[in-house]
mmCIF file of C-alpha atoms in Angstrom:
data_model
loop_
_atom_site.group_PDB
_atom_site.id
_atom_site.type_symbol
_atom_site.label_atom_id
_atom_site.label_comp_id
_atom_site.label_asym_id
_atom_site.label_seq_id
_atom_site.Cartn_x
_atom_site.Cartn_y
_atom_site.Cartn_z
ATOM 1 C CA MET A 539 0.000 0.000 0.000
ATOM 2 C CA MET A 540 1.498 3.277 -1.062
ATOM 3 C CA ILE A 541 1.073 6.426 0.853
ATOM 4 C CA GLN A 542 0.665 9.368 -1.439
ATOM 5 C CA ILE A 543 2.569 12.424 -0.328
ATOM 6 C CA SER A 544 1.011 15.597 -1.528
ATOM 7 C CA LYS A 545 3.390 18.324 -2.581
ATOM 8 C CA PHE A 546 1.859 20.465 0.142
ATOM 9 C CA THR A 547 2.699 17.998 2.935
ATOM 10 C CA PRO A 548 6.274 19.263 3.520
ATOM 11 C CA VAL A 549 4.918 22.824 3.629
ATOM 12 C CA TRP A 550 2.358 21.862 6.272
ATOM 13 C CA ALA A 551 5.040 19.967 8.211
ATOM 14 C CA CYS A 552 7.282 23.044 8.190
ATOM 15 C CA CYS A 553 4.399 25.266 9.356
ATOM 16 C CA LEU A 554 3.616 22.847 12.195
ATOM 17 C CA LEU A 555 7.270 22.726 13.221
ATOM 18 C CA LEU A 556 7.506 26.514 13.214
ATOM 19 C CA MET A 557 4.341 26.713 15.325
ATOM 20 C CA VAL A 558 5.730 24.257 17.883
ATOM 21 C CA VAL A 559 9.061 26.118 18.013
ATOM 22 C CA GLY A 560 7.239 29.444 18.284
ATOM 23 C CA CYS A 561 5.155 28.182 21.198
ATOM 24 C CA GLN A 562 8.247 27.341 23.251
ATOM 25 C CA THR A 563 8.822 30.253 25.602
ATOM 26 C CA SER A 564 12.207 30.825 27.133
ATOM 27 C CA LYS A 565 12.453 30.290 30.877
ATOM 28 C CA PRO A 566 13.723 33.046 33.227
ATOM 29 C CA ALA A 567 16.704 30.830 34.138
ATOM 30 C CA ASP A 568 17.850 30.944 30.487
ATOM 31 C CA PHE A 569 18.641 34.612 31.017
ATOM 32 C CA PHE A 570 21.013 33.855 33.878
ATOM 33 C CA GLN A 571 23.919 32.657 31.764
ATOM 34 C CA PRO A 572 27.190 34.492 32.502
ATOM 35 C CA VAL A 573 28.928 36.414 29.739
ATOM 36 C CA THR A 574 32.087 34.902 28.268
ATOM 37 C CA LEU A 575 35.548 35.805 29.568
ATOM 38 C CA GLN A 576 36.356 37.336 26.182
ATOM 39 C CA GLU A 577 33.312 39.600 26.394
ATOM 40 C CA ARG A 578 34.259 40.671 29.922
ATOM 41 C CA SER A 579 37.828 41.319 28.818
ATOM 42 C CA ILE A 580 36.657 43.614 25.969
ATOM 43 C CA GLN A 581 34.535 45.613 28.453
ATOM 44 C CA THR A 582 37.212 45.946 31.162
ATOM 45 C CA ARG A 583 40.520 47.781 31.584
ATOM 46 C CA VAL A 584 42.751 48.321 34.629
ATOM 47 C CA PHE A 585 44.340 51.654 35.518
ATOM 48 C CA GLU A 586 47.358 51.933 37.839
ATOM 49 C CA THR A 587 45.974 54.383 40.376
ATOM 50 C CA ASP A 588 44.303 54.281 43.779
ATOM 51 C CA ASP A 589 42.124 57.316 43.016
ATOM 52 C CA GLU A 590 38.771 55.795 42.129
ATOM 53 C CA ILE A 591 36.927 59.144 42.172
ATOM 54 C CA LYS A 592 39.373 60.579 39.618
ATOM 55 C CA ILE A 593 38.663 57.652 37.280
ATOM 56 C CA LEU A 594 34.919 57.943 37.846
ATOM 57 C CA ASN A 595 34.976 61.691 37.118
ATOM 58 C CA ALA A 596 36.981 61.108 33.942
ATOM 59 C CA CYS A 597 34.428 58.507 32.816
ATOM 60 C CA ALA A 598 31.558 60.946 33.448
ATOM 61 C CA ASP A 599 33.347 63.736 31.526
ATOM 62 C CA LEU A 600 34.094 61.404 28.636
ATOM 63 C CA LEU A 601 30.470 60.311 28.383
ATOM 64 C CA LEU A 602 29.279 63.942 28.542
ATOM 65 C CA ASP A 603 31.793 64.896 25.811
ATOM 66 C CA ASN A 604 30.288 62.191 23.624
ATOM 67 C CA GLY A 605 26.725 63.436 23.986
ATOM 68 C CA PHE A 606 25.572 61.194 26.832
ATOM 69 C CA ARG A 607 23.430 62.502 29.652
ATOM 70 C CA ILE A 608 24.304 61.272 33.145
ATOM 71 C CA ARG A 609 21.188 59.688 34.644
ATOM 72 C CA GLU A 610 22.464 58.211 37.897
ATOM 73 C CA VAL A 611 25.724 58.255 39.830
ATOM 74 C CA GLU A 612 26.579 56.431 43.034
ATOM 75 C CA SER A 613 30.218 57.202 43.756
ATOM 76 C CA ARG A 614 30.323 54.905 46.793
ATOM 77 C CA LEU A 615 29.497 51.995 44.507
ATOM 78 C CA GLY A 616 31.617 53.327 41.640
ATOM 79 C CA TRP A 617 28.693 53.419 39.239
ATOM 80 C CA ILE A 618 27.552 55.757 36.456
ATOM 81 C CA ASP A 619 24.449 55.307 34.343
ATOM 82 C CA ALA A 620 24.306 57.426 31.167
ATOM 83 C CA ALA A 621 22.117 57.599 28.084
ATOM 84 C CA LYS A 622 21.781 59.565 24.889
ATOM 85 C CA ILE A 623 18.735 59.955 22.721
ATOM 86 C CA LYS A 624 18.803 61.666 19.350
ATOM 87 C CA VAL A 625 16.068 62.182 16.809
ATOM 88 C CA THR A 626 17.434 61.641 13.294
ATOM 89 C CA ILE A 627 16.550 63.888 10.332
ATOM 90 C CA TYR A 628 14.175 61.136 9.146
ATOM 91 C CA GLY A 629 12.273 61.310 12.442
ATOM 92 C CA GLY A 630 13.654 58.053 13.824
ATOM 93 C CA ILE A 631 14.902 57.771 17.380
ATOM 94 C CA TYR A 632 18.495 56.793 17.998
ATOM 95 C CA GLY A 633 19.295 55.720 21.520
ATOM 96 C CA ALA A 634 22.379 54.521 23.343
ATOM 97 C CA HIS A 635 23.030 53.575 26.932
ATOM 98 C CA ALA A 636 26.260 53.272 28.910
ATOM 99 C CA SER A 637 26.818 51.672 32.286
ATOM 100 C CA VAL A 638 30.208 52.195 33.970
ATOM 101 C CA VAL A 639 31.319 50.348 37.087
ATOM 102 C CA THR A 640 34.680 50.882 38.786
ATOM 103 C CA ARG A 641 36.206 48.698 41.484
ATOM 104 C CA ARG A 642 39.472 48.061 43.262
ATOM 105 C CA VAL A 643 41.365 45.065 41.925
ATOM 106 C CA SER A 644 41.820 42.467 44.656
ATOM 107 C CA GLY A 645 45.466 41.977 45.578
ATOM 108 C CA ARG A 646 46.493 45.183 43.782
ATOM 109 C CA PRO A 647 45.986 48.183 46.085
ATOM 110 C CA ASN A 648 46.967 50.682 43.357
ATOM 111 C CA ALA A 649 44.772 49.385 40.604
ATOM 112 C CA ILE A 650 41.237 50.359 39.583
ATOM 113 C CA ALA A 651 39.269 48.235 37.127
ATOM 114 C CA VAL A 652 36.762 50.008 34.879
ATOM 115 C CA ARG A 653 34.029 48.054 33.198
ATOM 116 C CA VAL A 654 31.778 49.743 30.662
ATOM 117 C CA ILE A 655 28.838 48.188 28.837
ATOM 118 C CA PHE A 656 27.200 49.964 25.918
ATOM 119 C CA HIS A 657 23.711 49.185 24.670
ATOM 120 C CA ARG A 658 22.147 50.344 21.444
ATOM 121 C CA PHE A 659 18.767 48.550 21.460
ATOM 122 C CA GLU A 660 20.840 45.499 22.390
ATOM 123 C CA LYS A 661 24.274 45.016 23.900
ATOM 124 C CA VAL A 662 27.100 46.459 21.777
ATOM 125 C CA ASP A 663 29.640 43.706 21.063
ATOM 126 C CA ASP A 664 31.906 45.656 18.721
ATOM 127 C CA ALA A 665 35.348 45.638 20.394
ATOM 128 C CA ALA A 666 36.354 48.835 18.535
ATOM 129 C CA VAL A 667 33.735 50.864 20.471
ATOM 130 C CA TYR A 668 35.225 49.754 23.793
ATOM 131 C CA GLN A 669 38.813 50.256 22.597
ATOM 132 C CA GLU A 670 37.973 53.828 21.606
ATOM 133 C CA PHE A 671 36.337 54.514 24.981
ATOM 134 C CA PHE A 672 39.334 53.203 26.933
ATOM 135 C CA LEU A 673 41.829 54.991 24.684
ATOM 136 C CA LYS A 674 40.077 58.308 25.320
ATOM 137 C CA LEU A 675 39.859 57.524 29.044
ATOM 138 C CA SER A 676 43.616 56.802 29.194
ATOM 139 C CA GLN A 677 44.319 60.101 27.472
ATOM 140 C CA ALA A 678 42.057 61.937 29.919
ATOM 141 C CA VAL A 679 43.679 60.540 33.072
ATOM 142 C CA PHE A 680 47.218 60.270 31.615
ATOM 143 C CA ILE A 681 47.357 56.616 32.672
ATOM 144 C CA GLU A 682 47.750 53.721 30.297
ATOM 145 C CA ALA A 683 44.856 51.274 30.285
ATOM 146 C CA GLN A 684 45.833 47.643 30.795
ATOM 147 C CA GLU A 685 43.864 44.568 29.976
ATOM 148 C CA LEU A 686 42.557 42.615 32.945
ATOM 149 C CA MET B 1455 -46.986 41.370 47.443
ATOM 150 C CA ASN B 1456 -46.274 38.018 49.068
ATOM 151 C CA HIS B 1457 -44.468 36.860 45.949
ATOM 152 C CA ARG B 1458 -42.358 40.065 45.969
ATOM 153 C CA SER B 1459 -41.261 39.661 49.596
ATOM 154 C CA CYS B 1460 -40.364 36.035 48.903
ATOM 155 C CA LEU B 1461 -38.153 37.162 45.981
ATOM 156 C CA GLN B 1462 -36.529 39.781 48.199
ATOM 157 C CA ARG B 1463 -35.751 37.139 50.830
ATOM 158 C CA VAL B 1464 -34.182 34.820 48.239
ATOM 159 C CA CYS B 1465 -32.071 37.669 46.836
ATOM 160 C CA GLY B 1466 -30.958 38.619 50.343
ATOM 161 C CA ALA B 1467 -30.008 35.037 51.158
ATOM 162 C CA VAL B 1468 -28.027 34.706 47.920
ATOM 163 C CA ALA B 1469 -26.193 37.993 48.578
ATOM 164 C CA LEU B 1470 -25.397 36.949 52.147
ATOM 165 C CA SER B 1471 -24.123 33.547 51.089
ATOM 166 C CA LEU B 1472 -21.959 35.122 48.358
ATOM 167 C CA LEU B 1473 -20.514 37.526 50.914
ATOM 168 C CA PHE B 1474 -19.815 34.675 53.313
ATOM 169 C CA ALA B 1475 -18.296 32.513 50.580
ATOM 170 C CA SER B 1476 -15.998 35.324 49.458
ATOM 171 C CA CYS B 1477 -14.865 35.889 53.058
ATOM 172 C CA VAL B 1478 -14.025 32.217 53.454
ATOM 173 C CA SER B 1479 -12.056 32.036 50.201
ATOM 174 C CA THR B 1480 -10.178 35.256 51.033
ATOM 175 C CA GLN B 1481 -9.239 33.904 54.447
ATOM 176 C CA LYS B 1482 -8.110 30.651 52.902
ATOM 177 C CA ARG B 1483 -6.032 32.512 50.303
ATOM 178 C CA LEU B 1484 -4.539 34.646 53.048
ATOM 179 C CA LEU B 1485 -3.245 31.544 54.776
ATOM 180 C CA ASP B 1486 -2.021 30.076 51.467
ATOM 181 C CA SER B 1487 -0.227 33.310 50.758
ATOM 182 C CA ASP B 1488 1.532 33.211 54.125
ATOM 183 C CA THR B 1489 2.904 29.744 53.466
ATOM 184 C CA SER B 1490 4.069 30.615 49.947
ATOM 185 C CA GLN B 1491 5.568 33.885 51.196
ATOM 186 C CA LEU B 1492 7.821 31.969 53.573
ATOM 187 C CA GLN B 1493 8.777 29.583 50.809
ATOM 188 C CA LEU B 1494 9.458 32.449 48.449
ATOM 189 C CA ARG B 1495 11.564 34.277 51.021
ATOM 190 C CA SER B 1496 13.670 31.153 51.363
ATOM 191 C CA ILE B 1497 14.142 30.971 47.566
ATOM 192 C CA GLN B 1498 14.947 34.666 47.280
ATOM 193 C CA SER B 1499 17.308 35.084 50.270
ATOM 194 C CA ARG B 1500 20.764 33.992 51.286
ATOM 195 C CA ALA B 1501 22.920 34.904 54.282
ATOM 196 C CA PHE B 1502 26.648 35.584 53.921
ATOM 197 C CA GLU B 1503 29.331 35.644 56.625
ATOM 198 C CA THR B 1504 30.438 39.235 56.101
ATOM 199 C CA THR B 1505 29.468 42.684 57.343
ATOM 200 C CA ASP B 1506 30.977 44.697 54.480
ATOM 201 C CA ARG B 1507 27.758 46.008 52.920
ATOM 202 C CA GLU B 1508 29.443 48.230 50.347
ATOM 203 C CA LYS B 1509 31.629 45.411 49.049
ATOM 204 C CA MET B 1510 28.558 43.195 48.863
ATOM 205 C CA LEU B 1511 26.642 45.793 46.824
ATOM 206 C CA ARG B 1512 29.608 46.221 44.473
ATOM 207 C CA THR B 1513 29.819 42.457 43.993
ATOM 208 C CA VAL B 1514 26.070 42.298 43.336
ATOM 209 C CA MET B 1515 26.540 44.953 40.622
ATOM 210 C CA ALA B 1516 29.422 43.034 39.033
ATOM 211 C CA THR B 1517 27.395 39.808 39.126
ATOM 212 C CA LEU B 1518 24.412 41.480 37.445
ATOM 213 C CA GLN B 1519 26.712 42.910 34.765
ATOM 214 C CA ASP B 1520 28.086 39.394 34.223
ATOM 215 C CA PHE B 1521 24.562 38.180 33.530
ATOM 216 C CA GLY B 1522 24.079 41.011 31.038
ATOM 217 C CA PHE B 1523 21.761 43.171 33.131
ATOM 218 C CA ILE B 1524 21.725 46.942 32.634
ATOM 219 C CA LEU B 1525 22.144 48.572 36.034
ATOM 220 C CA GLN B 1526 19.306 51.020 36.653
ATOM 221 C CA ALA B 1527 19.562 52.000 40.299
ATOM 222 C CA GLY B 1528 21.977 51.518 43.130
ATOM 223 C CA GLU B 1529 22.131 53.130 46.519
ATOM 224 C CA VAL B 1530 24.307 52.445 49.528
ATOM 225 C CA ALA B 1531 21.930 54.119 52.007
ATOM 226 C CA LEU B 1532 19.032 51.853 51.043
ATOM 227 C CA GLY B 1533 21.294 48.942 50.240
ATOM 228 C CA THR B 1534 19.587 48.159 46.950
ATOM 229 C CA VAL B 1535 20.628 47.554 43.366
ATOM 230 C CA THR B 1536 18.267 47.184 40.403
ATOM 231 C CA GLY B 1537 19.082 45.795 36.973
ATOM 232 C CA VAL B 1538 17.001 45.216 33.846
ATOM 233 C CA LYS B 1539 17.351 42.992 30.816
ATOM 234 C CA TRP B 1540 15.250 42.702 27.659
ATOM 235 C CA MET B 1541 14.106 39.118 27.101
ATOM 236 C CA ASN B 1542 12.688 40.082 23.716
ATOM 237 C CA ARG B 1543 11.199 43.238 22.206
ATOM 238 C CA GLU B 1544 8.200 43.180 24.540
ATOM 239 C CA ARG B 1545 9.332 41.474 27.741
ATOM 240 C CA LEU B 1546 11.559 43.129 30.294
ATOM 241 C CA MET B 1547 13.148 41.252 33.177
ATOM 242 C CA ARG B 1548 13.901 43.242 36.297
ATOM 243 C CA ILE B 1549 15.935 42.180 39.311
ATOM 244 C CA THR B 1550 16.096 44.119 42.565
ATOM 245 C CA VAL B 1551 18.645 43.036 45.140
ATOM 246 C CA SER B 1552 18.643 44.317 48.700
ATOM 247 C CA VAL B 1553 21.449 43.887 51.211
ATOM 248 C CA ARG B 1554 20.703 44.175 54.921
ATOM 249 C CA PRO B 1555 22.574 43.318 58.137
ATOM 250 C CA ARG B 1556 21.531 40.036 59.766
ATOM 251 C CA GLY B 1557 22.720 39.813 63.335
ATOM 252 C CA GLU B 1558 26.226 41.051 64.039
ATOM 253 C CA THR B 1559 28.247 38.914 61.675
ATOM 254 C CA GLN B 1560 26.087 38.378 58.609
ATOM 255 C CA LEU B 1561 24.479 40.131 55.675
ATOM 256 C CA LEU B 1562 21.158 39.037 54.235
ATOM 257 C CA VAL B 1563 20.911 39.339 50.466
ATOM 258 C CA ARG B 1564 17.439 39.186 48.961
ATOM 259 C CA ALA B 1565 16.769 39.141 45.235
ATOM 260 C CA ASN B 1566 13.412 39.749 43.585
ATOM 261 C CA ILE B 1567 13.005 38.918 39.900
ATOM 262 C CA GLN B 1568 10.074 40.210 37.864
ATOM 263 C CA ILE B 1569 9.056 39.749 34.256
ATOM 264 C CA GLY B 1570 6.804 42.638 33.324
ATOM 265 C CA LYS B 1571 4.616 42.956 36.393
ATOM 266 C CA GLU B 1572 4.775 39.300 37.365
ATOM 267 C CA ARG B 1573 7.064 37.958 40.052
ATOM 268 C CA VAL B 1574 9.290 34.990 39.145
ATOM 269 C CA ASP B 1575 8.836 32.150 41.647
ATOM 270 C CA ASP B 1576 10.997 29.599 39.806
ATOM 271 C CA PRO B 1577 13.956 28.864 42.153
ATOM 272 C CA VAL B 1578 16.481 28.181 39.345
ATOM 273 C CA PRO B 1579 17.293 31.800 38.336
ATOM 274 C CA TYR B 1580 17.718 32.708 42.034
ATOM 275 C CA GLN B 1581 20.030 29.713 42.552
ATOM 276 C CA ARG B 1582 22.130 30.758 39.551
ATOM 277 C CA PHE B 1583 22.358 34.333 40.802
ATOM 278 C CA PHE B 1584 23.409 33.342 44.337
ATOM 279 C CA SER B 1585 25.851 30.738 43.067
ATOM 280 C CA ALA B 1586 27.606 33.366 40.906
ATOM 281 C CA LEU B 1587 27.525 35.883 43.767
ATOM 282 C CA SER B 1588 29.116 33.379 46.166
ATOM 283 C CA LYS B 1589 31.881 32.626 43.665
ATOM 284 C CA SER B 1590 32.625 36.327 43.245
ATOM 285 C CA LEU B 1591 32.732 36.847 47.004
ATOM 286 C CA PHE B 1592 34.629 33.633 47.752
ATOM 287 C CA LEU B 1593 32.007 33.084 50.453
ATOM 288 C CA GLU B 1594 29.467 30.355 50.879
ATOM 289 C CA ALA B 1595 25.824 31.388 50.710
ATOM 290 C CA GLN B 1596 23.653 29.974 53.483
ATOM 291 C CA GLN B 1597 20.053 29.036 52.881
ATOM 292 C CA VAL B 1598 17.686 31.143 54.988
ATOM 293 C CA GLU B 1599 14.677 29.582 56.686
#
């Protein structure tokens, strides 16, 4: 006995598969996966200084120079939250967000680690953006940025 | 007239029974809620053998950044840190972490995860958060009862 396969059967099968896949919702735990070491390394640089406030101020100035608006600062936690929103000539909205966190490096009393994460609708992964930020920061504080 | 008063009595009885039934179910739910609240508190909280609140808050921030959260608020005075993360274009996940002293030698860290306006009761994301936090602190997290 032969089963006749209509030419539409694979199409229906694909639709059904897509529906099943579409119905699967991601669990909250799926969003608790740590970033890779490489990603963290791109976002972080160490500066040979014990003056955390100086580094934090330089970060705030740098963000302001690049059109960001400082939204929140908590110097005791070494944290700056900044954003910029621009309306393009075509009426579209362009938004970017920067989150800077500074901390003392354990075992190195004269070292401050700076971690910056940029978002433009989603996380910015382009290493060149981070390199440019840290290069400008090094120039501002006259201290060379080292990789973690 | 007699028929009307009979109808009134039936309506009154129905209203009274509905009121009574709603009271009973509310009371029952209140008790249910208490039990689940305790359970939830246990899922959401861990105690750490340290009293350095500022260091704890900084480590919480670093841990949230490691999970890709955007830090939205952080305050030493209140001892809270909030981070958000887009799950997709419509759904936003929010985590608020509070750090409070517990006795003289410990800090109690409590995390609250929300998706939109709904609280996340699944223990797995909390376990992953506390496990990463413990590793960063080099301290063991203790389950709170």
